[in-house]
mmCIF file of C-alpha atoms in Angstrom:
data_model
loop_
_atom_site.group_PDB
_atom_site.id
_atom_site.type_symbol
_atom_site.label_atom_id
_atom_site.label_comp_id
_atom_site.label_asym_id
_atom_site.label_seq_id
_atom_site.Cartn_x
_atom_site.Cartn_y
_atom_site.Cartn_z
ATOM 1 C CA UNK L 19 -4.777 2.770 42.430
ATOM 2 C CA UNK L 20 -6.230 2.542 45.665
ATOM 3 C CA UNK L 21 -2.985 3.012 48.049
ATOM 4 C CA UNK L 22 -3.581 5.758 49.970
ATOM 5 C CA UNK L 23 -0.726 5.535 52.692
ATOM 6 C CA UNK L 24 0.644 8.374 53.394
ATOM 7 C CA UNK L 25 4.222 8.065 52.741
ATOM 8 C CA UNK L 26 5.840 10.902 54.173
ATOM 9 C CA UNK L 27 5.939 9.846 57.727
ATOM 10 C CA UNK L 28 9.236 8.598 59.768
ATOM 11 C CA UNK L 29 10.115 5.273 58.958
ATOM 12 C CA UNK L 30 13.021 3.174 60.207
ATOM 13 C CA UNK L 31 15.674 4.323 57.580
ATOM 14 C CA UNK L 32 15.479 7.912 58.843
ATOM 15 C CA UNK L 33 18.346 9.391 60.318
ATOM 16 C CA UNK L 34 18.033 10.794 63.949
ATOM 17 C CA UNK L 35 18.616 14.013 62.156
ATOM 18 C CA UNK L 36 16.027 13.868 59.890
ATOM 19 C CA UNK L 37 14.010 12.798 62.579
ATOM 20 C CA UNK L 38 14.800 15.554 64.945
ATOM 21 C CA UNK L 39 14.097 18.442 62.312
ATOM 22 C CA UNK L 40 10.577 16.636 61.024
ATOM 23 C CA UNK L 41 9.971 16.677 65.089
ATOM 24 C CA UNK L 42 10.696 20.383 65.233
ATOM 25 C CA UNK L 43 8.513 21.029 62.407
ATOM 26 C CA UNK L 44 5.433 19.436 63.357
ATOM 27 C CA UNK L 45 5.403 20.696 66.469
ATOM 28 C CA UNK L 46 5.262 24.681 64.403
ATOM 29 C CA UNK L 47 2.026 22.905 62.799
ATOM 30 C CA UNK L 48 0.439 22.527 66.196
ATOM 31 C CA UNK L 49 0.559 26.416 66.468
ATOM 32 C CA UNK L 50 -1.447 26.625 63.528
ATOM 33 C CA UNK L 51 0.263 28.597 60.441
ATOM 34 C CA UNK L 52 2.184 25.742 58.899
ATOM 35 C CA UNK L 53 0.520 22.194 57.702
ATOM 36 C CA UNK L 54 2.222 18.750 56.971
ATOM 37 C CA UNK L 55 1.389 17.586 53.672
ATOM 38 C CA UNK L 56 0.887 14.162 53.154
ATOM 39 C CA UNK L 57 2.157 12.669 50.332
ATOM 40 C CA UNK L 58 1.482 9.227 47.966
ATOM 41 C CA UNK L 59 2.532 6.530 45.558
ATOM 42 C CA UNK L 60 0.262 7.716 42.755
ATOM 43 C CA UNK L 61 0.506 10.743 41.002
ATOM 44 C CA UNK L 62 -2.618 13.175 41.499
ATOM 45 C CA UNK L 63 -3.594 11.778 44.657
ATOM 46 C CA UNK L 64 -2.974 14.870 46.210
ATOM 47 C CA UNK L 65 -5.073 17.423 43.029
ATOM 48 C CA UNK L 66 -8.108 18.720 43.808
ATOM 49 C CA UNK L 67 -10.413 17.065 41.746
ATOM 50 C CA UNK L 68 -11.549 19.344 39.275
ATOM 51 C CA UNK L 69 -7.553 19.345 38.681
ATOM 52 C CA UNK L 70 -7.394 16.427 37.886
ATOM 53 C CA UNK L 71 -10.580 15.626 35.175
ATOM 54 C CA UNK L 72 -8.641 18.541 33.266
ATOM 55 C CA UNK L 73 -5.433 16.878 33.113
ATOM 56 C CA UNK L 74 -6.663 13.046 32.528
ATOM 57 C CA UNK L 75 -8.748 14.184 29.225
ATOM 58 C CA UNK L 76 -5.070 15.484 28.215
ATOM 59 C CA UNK L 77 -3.069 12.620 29.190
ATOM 60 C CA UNK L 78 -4.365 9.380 28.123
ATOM 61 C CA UNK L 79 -3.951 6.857 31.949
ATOM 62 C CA UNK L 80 -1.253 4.643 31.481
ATOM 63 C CA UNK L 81 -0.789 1.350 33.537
ATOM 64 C CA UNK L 82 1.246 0.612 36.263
ATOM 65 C CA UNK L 83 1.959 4.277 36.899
ATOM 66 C CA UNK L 84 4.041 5.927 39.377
ATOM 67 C CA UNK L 85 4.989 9.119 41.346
ATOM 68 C CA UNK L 86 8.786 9.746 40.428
ATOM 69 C CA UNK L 87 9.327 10.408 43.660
ATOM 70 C CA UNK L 88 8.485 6.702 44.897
ATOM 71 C CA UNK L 89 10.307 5.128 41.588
ATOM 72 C CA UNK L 90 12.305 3.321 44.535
ATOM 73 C CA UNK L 91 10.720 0.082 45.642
ATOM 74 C CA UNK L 92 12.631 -0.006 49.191
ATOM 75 C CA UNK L 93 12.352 2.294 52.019
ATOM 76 C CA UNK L 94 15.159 4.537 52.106
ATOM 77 C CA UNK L 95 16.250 3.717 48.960
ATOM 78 C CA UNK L 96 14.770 6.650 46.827
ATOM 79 C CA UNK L 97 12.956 9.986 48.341
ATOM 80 C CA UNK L 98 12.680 10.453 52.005
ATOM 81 C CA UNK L 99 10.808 13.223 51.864
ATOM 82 C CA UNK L 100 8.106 15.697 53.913
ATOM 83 C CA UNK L 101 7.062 18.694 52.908
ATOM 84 C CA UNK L 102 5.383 21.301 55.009
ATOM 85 C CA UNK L 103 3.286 24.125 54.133
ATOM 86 C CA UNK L 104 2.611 27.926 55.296
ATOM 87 C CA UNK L 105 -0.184 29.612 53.056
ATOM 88 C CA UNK L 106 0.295 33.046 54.838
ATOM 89 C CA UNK L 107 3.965 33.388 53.865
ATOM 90 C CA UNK L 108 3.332 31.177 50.808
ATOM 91 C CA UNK L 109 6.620 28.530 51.374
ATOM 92 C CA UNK L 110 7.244 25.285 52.107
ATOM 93 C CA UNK L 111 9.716 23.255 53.920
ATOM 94 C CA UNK L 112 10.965 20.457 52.524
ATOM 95 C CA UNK L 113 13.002 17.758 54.444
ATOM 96 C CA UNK L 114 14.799 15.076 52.290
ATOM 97 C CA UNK L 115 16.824 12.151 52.589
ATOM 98 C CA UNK L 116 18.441 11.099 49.869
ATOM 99 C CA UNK L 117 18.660 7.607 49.794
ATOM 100 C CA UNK L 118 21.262 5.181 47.788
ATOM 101 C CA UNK L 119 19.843 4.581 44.718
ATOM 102 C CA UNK L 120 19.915 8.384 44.089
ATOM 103 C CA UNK L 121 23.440 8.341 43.205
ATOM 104 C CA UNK L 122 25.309 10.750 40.575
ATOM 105 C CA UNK L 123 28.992 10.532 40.960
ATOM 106 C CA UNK L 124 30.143 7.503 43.967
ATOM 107 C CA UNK L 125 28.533 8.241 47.158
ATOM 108 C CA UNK L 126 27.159 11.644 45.599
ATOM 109 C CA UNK L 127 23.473 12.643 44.924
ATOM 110 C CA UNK L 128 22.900 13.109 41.209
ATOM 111 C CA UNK L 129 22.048 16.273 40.289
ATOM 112 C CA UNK L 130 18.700 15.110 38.895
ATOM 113 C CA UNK L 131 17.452 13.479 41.927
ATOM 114 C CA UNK L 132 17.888 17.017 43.672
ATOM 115 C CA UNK L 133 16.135 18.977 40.847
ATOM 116 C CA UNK L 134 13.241 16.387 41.482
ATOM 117 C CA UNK L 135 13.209 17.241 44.789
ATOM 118 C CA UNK L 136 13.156 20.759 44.144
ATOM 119 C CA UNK L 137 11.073 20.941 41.343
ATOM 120 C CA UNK L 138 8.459 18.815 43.233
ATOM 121 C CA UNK L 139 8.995 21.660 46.278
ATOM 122 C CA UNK L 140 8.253 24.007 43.823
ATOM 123 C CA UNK L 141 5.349 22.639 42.037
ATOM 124 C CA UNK L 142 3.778 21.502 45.620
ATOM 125 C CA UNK L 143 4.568 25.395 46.849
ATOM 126 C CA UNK L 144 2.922 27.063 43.750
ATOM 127 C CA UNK L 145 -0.546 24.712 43.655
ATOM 128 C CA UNK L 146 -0.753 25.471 47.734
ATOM 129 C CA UNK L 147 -0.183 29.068 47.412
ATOM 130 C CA UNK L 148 -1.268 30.322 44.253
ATOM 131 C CA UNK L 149 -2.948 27.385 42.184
ATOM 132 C CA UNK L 150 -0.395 26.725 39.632
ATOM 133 C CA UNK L 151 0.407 23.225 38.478
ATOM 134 C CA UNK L 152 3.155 23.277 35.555
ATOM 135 C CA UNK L 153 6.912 24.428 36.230
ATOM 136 C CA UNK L 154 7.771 26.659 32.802
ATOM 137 C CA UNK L 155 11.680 27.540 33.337
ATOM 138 C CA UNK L 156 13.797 26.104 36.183
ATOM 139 C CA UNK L 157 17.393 27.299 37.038
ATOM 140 C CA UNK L 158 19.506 25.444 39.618
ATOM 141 C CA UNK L 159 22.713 26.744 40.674
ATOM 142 C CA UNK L 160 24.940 23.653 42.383
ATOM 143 C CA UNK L 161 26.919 24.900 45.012
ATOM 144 C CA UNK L 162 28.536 22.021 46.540
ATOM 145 C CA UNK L 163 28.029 18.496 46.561
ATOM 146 C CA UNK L 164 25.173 16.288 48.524
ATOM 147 C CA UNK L 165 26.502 13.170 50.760
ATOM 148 C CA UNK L 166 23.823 10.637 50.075
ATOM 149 C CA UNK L 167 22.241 9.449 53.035
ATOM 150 C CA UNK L 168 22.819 12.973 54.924
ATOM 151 C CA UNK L 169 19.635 15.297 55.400
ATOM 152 C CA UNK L 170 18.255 18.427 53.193
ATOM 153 C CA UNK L 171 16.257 21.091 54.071
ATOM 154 C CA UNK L 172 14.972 23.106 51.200
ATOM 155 C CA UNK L 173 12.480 26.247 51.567
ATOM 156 C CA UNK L 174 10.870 27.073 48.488
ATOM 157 C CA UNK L 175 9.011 30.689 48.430
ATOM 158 C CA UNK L 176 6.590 32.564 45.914
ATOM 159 C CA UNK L 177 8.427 35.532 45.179
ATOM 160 C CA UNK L 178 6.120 36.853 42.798
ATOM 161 C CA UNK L 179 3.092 36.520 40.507
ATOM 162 C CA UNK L 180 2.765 38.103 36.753
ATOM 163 C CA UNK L 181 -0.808 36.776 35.569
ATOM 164 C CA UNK L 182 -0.783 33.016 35.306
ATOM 165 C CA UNK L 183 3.080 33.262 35.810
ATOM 166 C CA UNK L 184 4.287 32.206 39.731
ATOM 167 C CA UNK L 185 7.926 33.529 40.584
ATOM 168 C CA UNK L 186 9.429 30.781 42.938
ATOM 169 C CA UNK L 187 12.754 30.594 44.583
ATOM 170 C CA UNK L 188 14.305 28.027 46.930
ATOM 171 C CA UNK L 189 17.508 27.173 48.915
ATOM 172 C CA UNK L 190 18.801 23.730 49.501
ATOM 173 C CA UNK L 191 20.831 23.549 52.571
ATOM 174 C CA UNK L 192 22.123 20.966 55.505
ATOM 175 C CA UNK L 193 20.568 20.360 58.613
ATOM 176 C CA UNK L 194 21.700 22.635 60.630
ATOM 177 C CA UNK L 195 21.703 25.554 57.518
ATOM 178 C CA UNK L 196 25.316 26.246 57.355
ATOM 179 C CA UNK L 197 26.061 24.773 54.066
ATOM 180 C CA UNK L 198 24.516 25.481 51.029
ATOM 181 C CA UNK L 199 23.789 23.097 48.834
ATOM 182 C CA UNK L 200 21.970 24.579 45.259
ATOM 183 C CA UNK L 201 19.665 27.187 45.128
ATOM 184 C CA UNK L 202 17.131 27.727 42.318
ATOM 185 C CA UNK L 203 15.146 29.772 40.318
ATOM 186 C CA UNK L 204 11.765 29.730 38.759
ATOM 187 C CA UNK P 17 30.005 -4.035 42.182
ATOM 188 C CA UNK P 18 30.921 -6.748 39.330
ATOM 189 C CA UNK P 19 27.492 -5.985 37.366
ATOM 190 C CA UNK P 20 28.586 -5.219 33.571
ATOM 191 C CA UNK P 21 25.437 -5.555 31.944
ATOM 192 C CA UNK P 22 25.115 -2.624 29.793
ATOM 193 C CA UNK P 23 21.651 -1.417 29.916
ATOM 194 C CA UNK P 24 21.515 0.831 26.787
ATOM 195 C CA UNK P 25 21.018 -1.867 24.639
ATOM 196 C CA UNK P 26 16.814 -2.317 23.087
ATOM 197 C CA UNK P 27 15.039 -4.563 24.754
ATOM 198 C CA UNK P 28 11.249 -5.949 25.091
ATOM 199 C CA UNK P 29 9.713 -2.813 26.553
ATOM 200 C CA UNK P 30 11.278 -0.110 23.815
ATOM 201 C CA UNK P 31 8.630 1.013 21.585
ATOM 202 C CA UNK P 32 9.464 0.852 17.425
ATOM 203 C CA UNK P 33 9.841 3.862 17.421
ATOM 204 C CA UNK P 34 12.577 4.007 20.231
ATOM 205 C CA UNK P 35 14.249 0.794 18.369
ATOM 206 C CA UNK P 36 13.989 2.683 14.852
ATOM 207 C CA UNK P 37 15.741 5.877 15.998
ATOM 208 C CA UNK P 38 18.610 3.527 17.679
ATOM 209 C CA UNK P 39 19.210 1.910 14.989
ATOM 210 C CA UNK P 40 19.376 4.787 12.746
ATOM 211 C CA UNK P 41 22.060 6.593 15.099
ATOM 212 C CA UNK P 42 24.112 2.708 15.341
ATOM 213 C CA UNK P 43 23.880 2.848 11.369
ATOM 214 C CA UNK P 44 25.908 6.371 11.745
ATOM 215 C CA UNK P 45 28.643 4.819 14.049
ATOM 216 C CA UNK P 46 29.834 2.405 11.362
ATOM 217 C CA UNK P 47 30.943 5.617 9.440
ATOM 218 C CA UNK P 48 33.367 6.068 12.452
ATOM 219 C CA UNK P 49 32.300 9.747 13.904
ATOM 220 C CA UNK P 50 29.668 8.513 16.250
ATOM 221 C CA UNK P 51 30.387 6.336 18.919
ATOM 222 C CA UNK P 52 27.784 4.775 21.120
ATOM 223 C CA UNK P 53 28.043 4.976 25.085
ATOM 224 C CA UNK P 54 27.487 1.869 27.209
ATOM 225 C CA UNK P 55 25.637 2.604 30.698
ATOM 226 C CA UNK P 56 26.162 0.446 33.806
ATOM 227 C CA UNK P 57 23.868 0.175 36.930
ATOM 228 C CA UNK P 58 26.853 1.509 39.278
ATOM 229 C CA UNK P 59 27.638 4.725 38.768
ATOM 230 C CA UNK P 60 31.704 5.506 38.528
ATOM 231 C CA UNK P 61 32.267 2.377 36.271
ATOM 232 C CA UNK P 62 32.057 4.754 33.408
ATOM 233 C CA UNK P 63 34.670 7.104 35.080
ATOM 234 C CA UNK P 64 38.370 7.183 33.704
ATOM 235 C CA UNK P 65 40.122 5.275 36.691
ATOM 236 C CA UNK P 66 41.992 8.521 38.080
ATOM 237 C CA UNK P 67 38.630 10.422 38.480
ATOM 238 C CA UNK P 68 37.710 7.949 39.868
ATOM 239 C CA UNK P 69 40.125 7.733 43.013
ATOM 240 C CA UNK P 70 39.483 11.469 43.166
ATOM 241 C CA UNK P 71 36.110 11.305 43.587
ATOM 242 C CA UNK P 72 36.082 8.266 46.350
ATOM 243 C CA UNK P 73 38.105 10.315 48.665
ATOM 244 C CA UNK P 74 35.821 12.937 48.547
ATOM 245 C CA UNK P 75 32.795 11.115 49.037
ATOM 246 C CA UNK P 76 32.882 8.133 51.546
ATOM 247 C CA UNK P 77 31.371 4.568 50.283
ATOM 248 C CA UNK P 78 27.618 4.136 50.880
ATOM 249 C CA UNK P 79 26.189 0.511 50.717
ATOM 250 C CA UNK P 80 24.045 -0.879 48.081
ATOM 251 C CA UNK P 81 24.359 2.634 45.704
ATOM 252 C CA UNK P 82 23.184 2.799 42.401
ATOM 253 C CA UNK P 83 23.047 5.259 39.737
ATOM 254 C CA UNK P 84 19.402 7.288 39.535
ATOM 255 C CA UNK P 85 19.300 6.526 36.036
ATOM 256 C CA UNK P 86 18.835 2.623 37.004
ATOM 257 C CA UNK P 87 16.784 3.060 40.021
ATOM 258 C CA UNK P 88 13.393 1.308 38.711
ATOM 259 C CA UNK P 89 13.894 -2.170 39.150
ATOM 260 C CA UNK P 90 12.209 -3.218 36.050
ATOM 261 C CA UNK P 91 12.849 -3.191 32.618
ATOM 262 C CA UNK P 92 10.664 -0.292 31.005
ATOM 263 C CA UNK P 93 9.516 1.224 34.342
ATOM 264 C CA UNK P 94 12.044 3.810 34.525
ATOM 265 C CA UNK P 95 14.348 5.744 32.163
ATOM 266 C CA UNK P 96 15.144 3.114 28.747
ATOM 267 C CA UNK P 97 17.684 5.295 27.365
ATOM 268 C CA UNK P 98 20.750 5.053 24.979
ATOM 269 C CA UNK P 99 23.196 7.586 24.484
ATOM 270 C CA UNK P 100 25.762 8.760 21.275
ATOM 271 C CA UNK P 101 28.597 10.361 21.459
ATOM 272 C CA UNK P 102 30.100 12.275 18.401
ATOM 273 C CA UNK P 103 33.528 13.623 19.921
ATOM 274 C CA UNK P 104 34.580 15.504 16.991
ATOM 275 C CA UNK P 105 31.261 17.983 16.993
ATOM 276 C CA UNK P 106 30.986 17.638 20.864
ATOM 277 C CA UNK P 107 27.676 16.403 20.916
ATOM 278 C CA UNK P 108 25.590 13.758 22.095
ATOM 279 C CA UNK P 109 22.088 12.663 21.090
ATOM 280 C CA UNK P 110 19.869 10.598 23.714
ATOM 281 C CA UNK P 111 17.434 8.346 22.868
ATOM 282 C CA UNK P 112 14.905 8.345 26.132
ATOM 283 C CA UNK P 113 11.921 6.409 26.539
ATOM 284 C CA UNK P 114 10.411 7.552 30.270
ATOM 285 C CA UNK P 115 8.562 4.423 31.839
ATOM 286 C CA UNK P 116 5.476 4.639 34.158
ATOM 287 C CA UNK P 117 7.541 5.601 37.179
ATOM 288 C CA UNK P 118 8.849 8.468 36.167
ATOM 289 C CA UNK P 119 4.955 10.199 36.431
ATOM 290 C CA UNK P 120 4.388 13.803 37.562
ATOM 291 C CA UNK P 121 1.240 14.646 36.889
ATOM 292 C CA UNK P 122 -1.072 11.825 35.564
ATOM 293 C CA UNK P 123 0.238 10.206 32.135
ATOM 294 C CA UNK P 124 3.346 12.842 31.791
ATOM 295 C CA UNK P 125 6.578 12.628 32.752
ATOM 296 C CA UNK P 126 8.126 14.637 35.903
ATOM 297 C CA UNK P 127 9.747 17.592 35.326
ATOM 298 C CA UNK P 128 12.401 16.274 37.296
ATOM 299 C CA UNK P 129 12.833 13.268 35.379
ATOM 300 C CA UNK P 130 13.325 14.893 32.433
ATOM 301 C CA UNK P 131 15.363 17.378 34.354
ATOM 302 C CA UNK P 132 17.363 14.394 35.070
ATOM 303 C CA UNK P 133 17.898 12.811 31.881
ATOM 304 C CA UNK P 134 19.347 16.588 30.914
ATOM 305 C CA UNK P 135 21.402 16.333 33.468
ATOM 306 C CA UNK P 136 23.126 13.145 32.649
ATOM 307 C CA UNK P 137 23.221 14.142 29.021
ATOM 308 C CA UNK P 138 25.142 17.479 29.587
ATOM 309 C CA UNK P 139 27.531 15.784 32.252
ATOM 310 C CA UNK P 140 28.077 13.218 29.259
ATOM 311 C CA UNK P 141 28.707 15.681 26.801
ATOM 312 C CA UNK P 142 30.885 17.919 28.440
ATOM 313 C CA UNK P 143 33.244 14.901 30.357
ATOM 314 C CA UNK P 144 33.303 13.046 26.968
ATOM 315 C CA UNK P 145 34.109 16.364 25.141
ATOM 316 C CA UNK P 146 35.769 18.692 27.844
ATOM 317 C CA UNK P 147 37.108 16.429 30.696
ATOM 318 C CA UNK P 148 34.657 18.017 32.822
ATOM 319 C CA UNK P 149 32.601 16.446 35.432
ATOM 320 C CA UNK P 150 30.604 18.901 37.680
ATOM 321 C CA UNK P 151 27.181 20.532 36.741
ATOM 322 C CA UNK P 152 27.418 24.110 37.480
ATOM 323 C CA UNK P 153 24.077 25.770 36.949
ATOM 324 C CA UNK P 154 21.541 23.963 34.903
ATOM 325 C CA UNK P 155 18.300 26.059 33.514
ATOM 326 C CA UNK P 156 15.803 23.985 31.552
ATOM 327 C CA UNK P 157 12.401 26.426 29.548
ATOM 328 C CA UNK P 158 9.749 23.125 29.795
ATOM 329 C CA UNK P 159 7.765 24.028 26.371
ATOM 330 C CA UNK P 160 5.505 21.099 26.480
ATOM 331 C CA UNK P 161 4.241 18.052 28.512
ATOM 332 C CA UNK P 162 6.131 14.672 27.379
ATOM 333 C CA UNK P 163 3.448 11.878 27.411
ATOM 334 C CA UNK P 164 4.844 8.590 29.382
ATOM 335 C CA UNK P 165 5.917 5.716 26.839
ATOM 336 C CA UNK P 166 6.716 7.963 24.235
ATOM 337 C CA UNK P 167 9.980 8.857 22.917
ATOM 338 C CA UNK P 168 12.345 11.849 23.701
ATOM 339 C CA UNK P 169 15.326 12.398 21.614
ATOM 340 C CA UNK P 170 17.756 14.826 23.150
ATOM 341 C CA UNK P 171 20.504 16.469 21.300
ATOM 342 C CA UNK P 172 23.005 18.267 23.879
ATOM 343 C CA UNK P 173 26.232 20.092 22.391
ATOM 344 C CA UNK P 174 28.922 22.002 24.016
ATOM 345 C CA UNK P 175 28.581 25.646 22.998
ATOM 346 C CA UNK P 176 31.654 27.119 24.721
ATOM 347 C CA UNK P 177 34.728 26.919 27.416
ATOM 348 C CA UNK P 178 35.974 29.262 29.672
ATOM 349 C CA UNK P 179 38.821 28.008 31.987
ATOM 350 C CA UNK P 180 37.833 25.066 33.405
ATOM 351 C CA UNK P 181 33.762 25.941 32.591
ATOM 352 C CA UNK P 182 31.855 24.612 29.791
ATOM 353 C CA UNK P 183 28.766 25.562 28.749
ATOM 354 C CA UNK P 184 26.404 23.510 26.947
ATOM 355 C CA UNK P 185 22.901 23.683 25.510
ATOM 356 C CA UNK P 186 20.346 20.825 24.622
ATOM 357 C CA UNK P 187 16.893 20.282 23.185
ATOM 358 C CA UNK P 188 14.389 17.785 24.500
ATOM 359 C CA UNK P 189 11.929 16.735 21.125
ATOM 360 C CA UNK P 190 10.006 14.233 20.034
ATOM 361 C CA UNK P 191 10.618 11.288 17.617
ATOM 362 C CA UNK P 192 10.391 13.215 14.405
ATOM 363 C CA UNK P 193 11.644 16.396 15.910
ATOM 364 C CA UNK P 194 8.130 18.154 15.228
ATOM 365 C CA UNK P 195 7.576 19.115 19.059
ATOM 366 C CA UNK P 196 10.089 20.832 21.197
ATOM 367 C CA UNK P 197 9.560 19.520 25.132
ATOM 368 C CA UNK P 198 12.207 21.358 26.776
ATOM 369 C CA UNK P 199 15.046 23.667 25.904
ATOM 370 C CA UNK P 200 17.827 23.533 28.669
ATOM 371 C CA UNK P 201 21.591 25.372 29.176
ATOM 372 C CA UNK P 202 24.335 24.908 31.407
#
């Protein structure tokens, strides 16, 4: 498991919109509060790795292994996603294109593929800001049906800490934030 | 879209255990109140034909779509699952066996795959039993991590209508139903 591209650059099935708001976002990293995250085919590349000797003498390795997120063997197919990160305010942004193979009803995200994206937003947001790794209760509330192909933007917050416990809450929105999409809980 | 290969039947990658517990739930559909539910790689060829029509026109056509449930292109990478329908009880049991794409953390399963296979199980449950075929608001209580290869038998009923709204619950367990992975609502 030795792949360590970095998958959540632009690539040739992005949309110009996607583009344009993953343009707008990096440039907010070059003033300093919010990082890109870079992000890979295998699962814990991204765990620190004291993480990650913890969790391997719990889960015995097995072969061929996978991030769900890059289940899809084509680009554009699966997750287009990037996720930025601001440790002051503890969120992240999350940009995502769902691609066709994430399909629910015709033409329509499944509702899973979205709760992947937004669990991932949330797991990513809670290790960054306040060293968490499992997700314990998740709500999602579906507001109204995601074109695939089109362009989300979630923003996942800590909203609160009770000792091990992390509070989360995100939005799932379009591009330009005037639909909303699901919003969750956890 | 002519592919009508339905992919809930065993084959080489289920585990005995996964082919034991099918064939157990098969034995219960000769007795006539169980009824088990082909799956196709399109999504919509399940649909009644006038949901169907209804649901095009809302979403426009997107090329080379297929359902999330069948996006790992091979057999045992991604969800192996079979699912039974008992219409008079309003409840379906899942048989899911998570491949080695579906990974979160290293060696257990996504949250959002699981998450996923929910999903699908409640939207089969509630249009089989209640005509209904949006997910409102989904909350799943993750109790403990589900180890890749293994099997997860979920049992999803519908526990109430109100107008057009159904409600449904469902438990995520192991094979012998001595762990509880998830408890989820909706």
């Amino acid at each position: 498991q030795s792949d360590t591209k970095d998958y959540s650059l632009p690539n040739a099935s992005w949309s110009p919109d996607m583009v344009g708001l993953y343009n707008e976002l990096l440039e907010k990293t070059t003033a300093g509060s919010w990082r890109r995250l870079p992000s890979y085919l295998y699962s814990g590349q991204f765990l620190k790795k004291e993480d990650l000797a913890g969790i391997a003498k719990a889960a015995p390795a097995a072969e061929d292994t996978r991030l769900f997120l890059r289940v899809a063997e084509k680009e554009g197919h699966g997750f287009e996603y990037a996720i930025f990160h601001n440790p002051l305010e503890k969120k992240c942004i999350c940009l995502f294109q769902p691609g066709p193979h994430l399909e629910g009803l015709p033409g329509i995200i499944h509702g899973g593929a979205l709760g992947t994206m937004i669990d991932s937003t949330f797991f990513i947001t809670a290790y960054r800001s306040a060293d968490a790794i499992f997700t314990g209760t998740m709500t999602i509330v579906f507001k109204s049906p995601v074109i695939l192909g089109s362009v989300v933007r979630l923003e996942a917050r800590v909203t609160g800490t009770e000792g091990r416990k992390v509070f989360l809450s995100c939005e799932a929105q379009n591009s330009d934030r005037t639909v909303l999409f699901a919003e969750a809980s956890g």
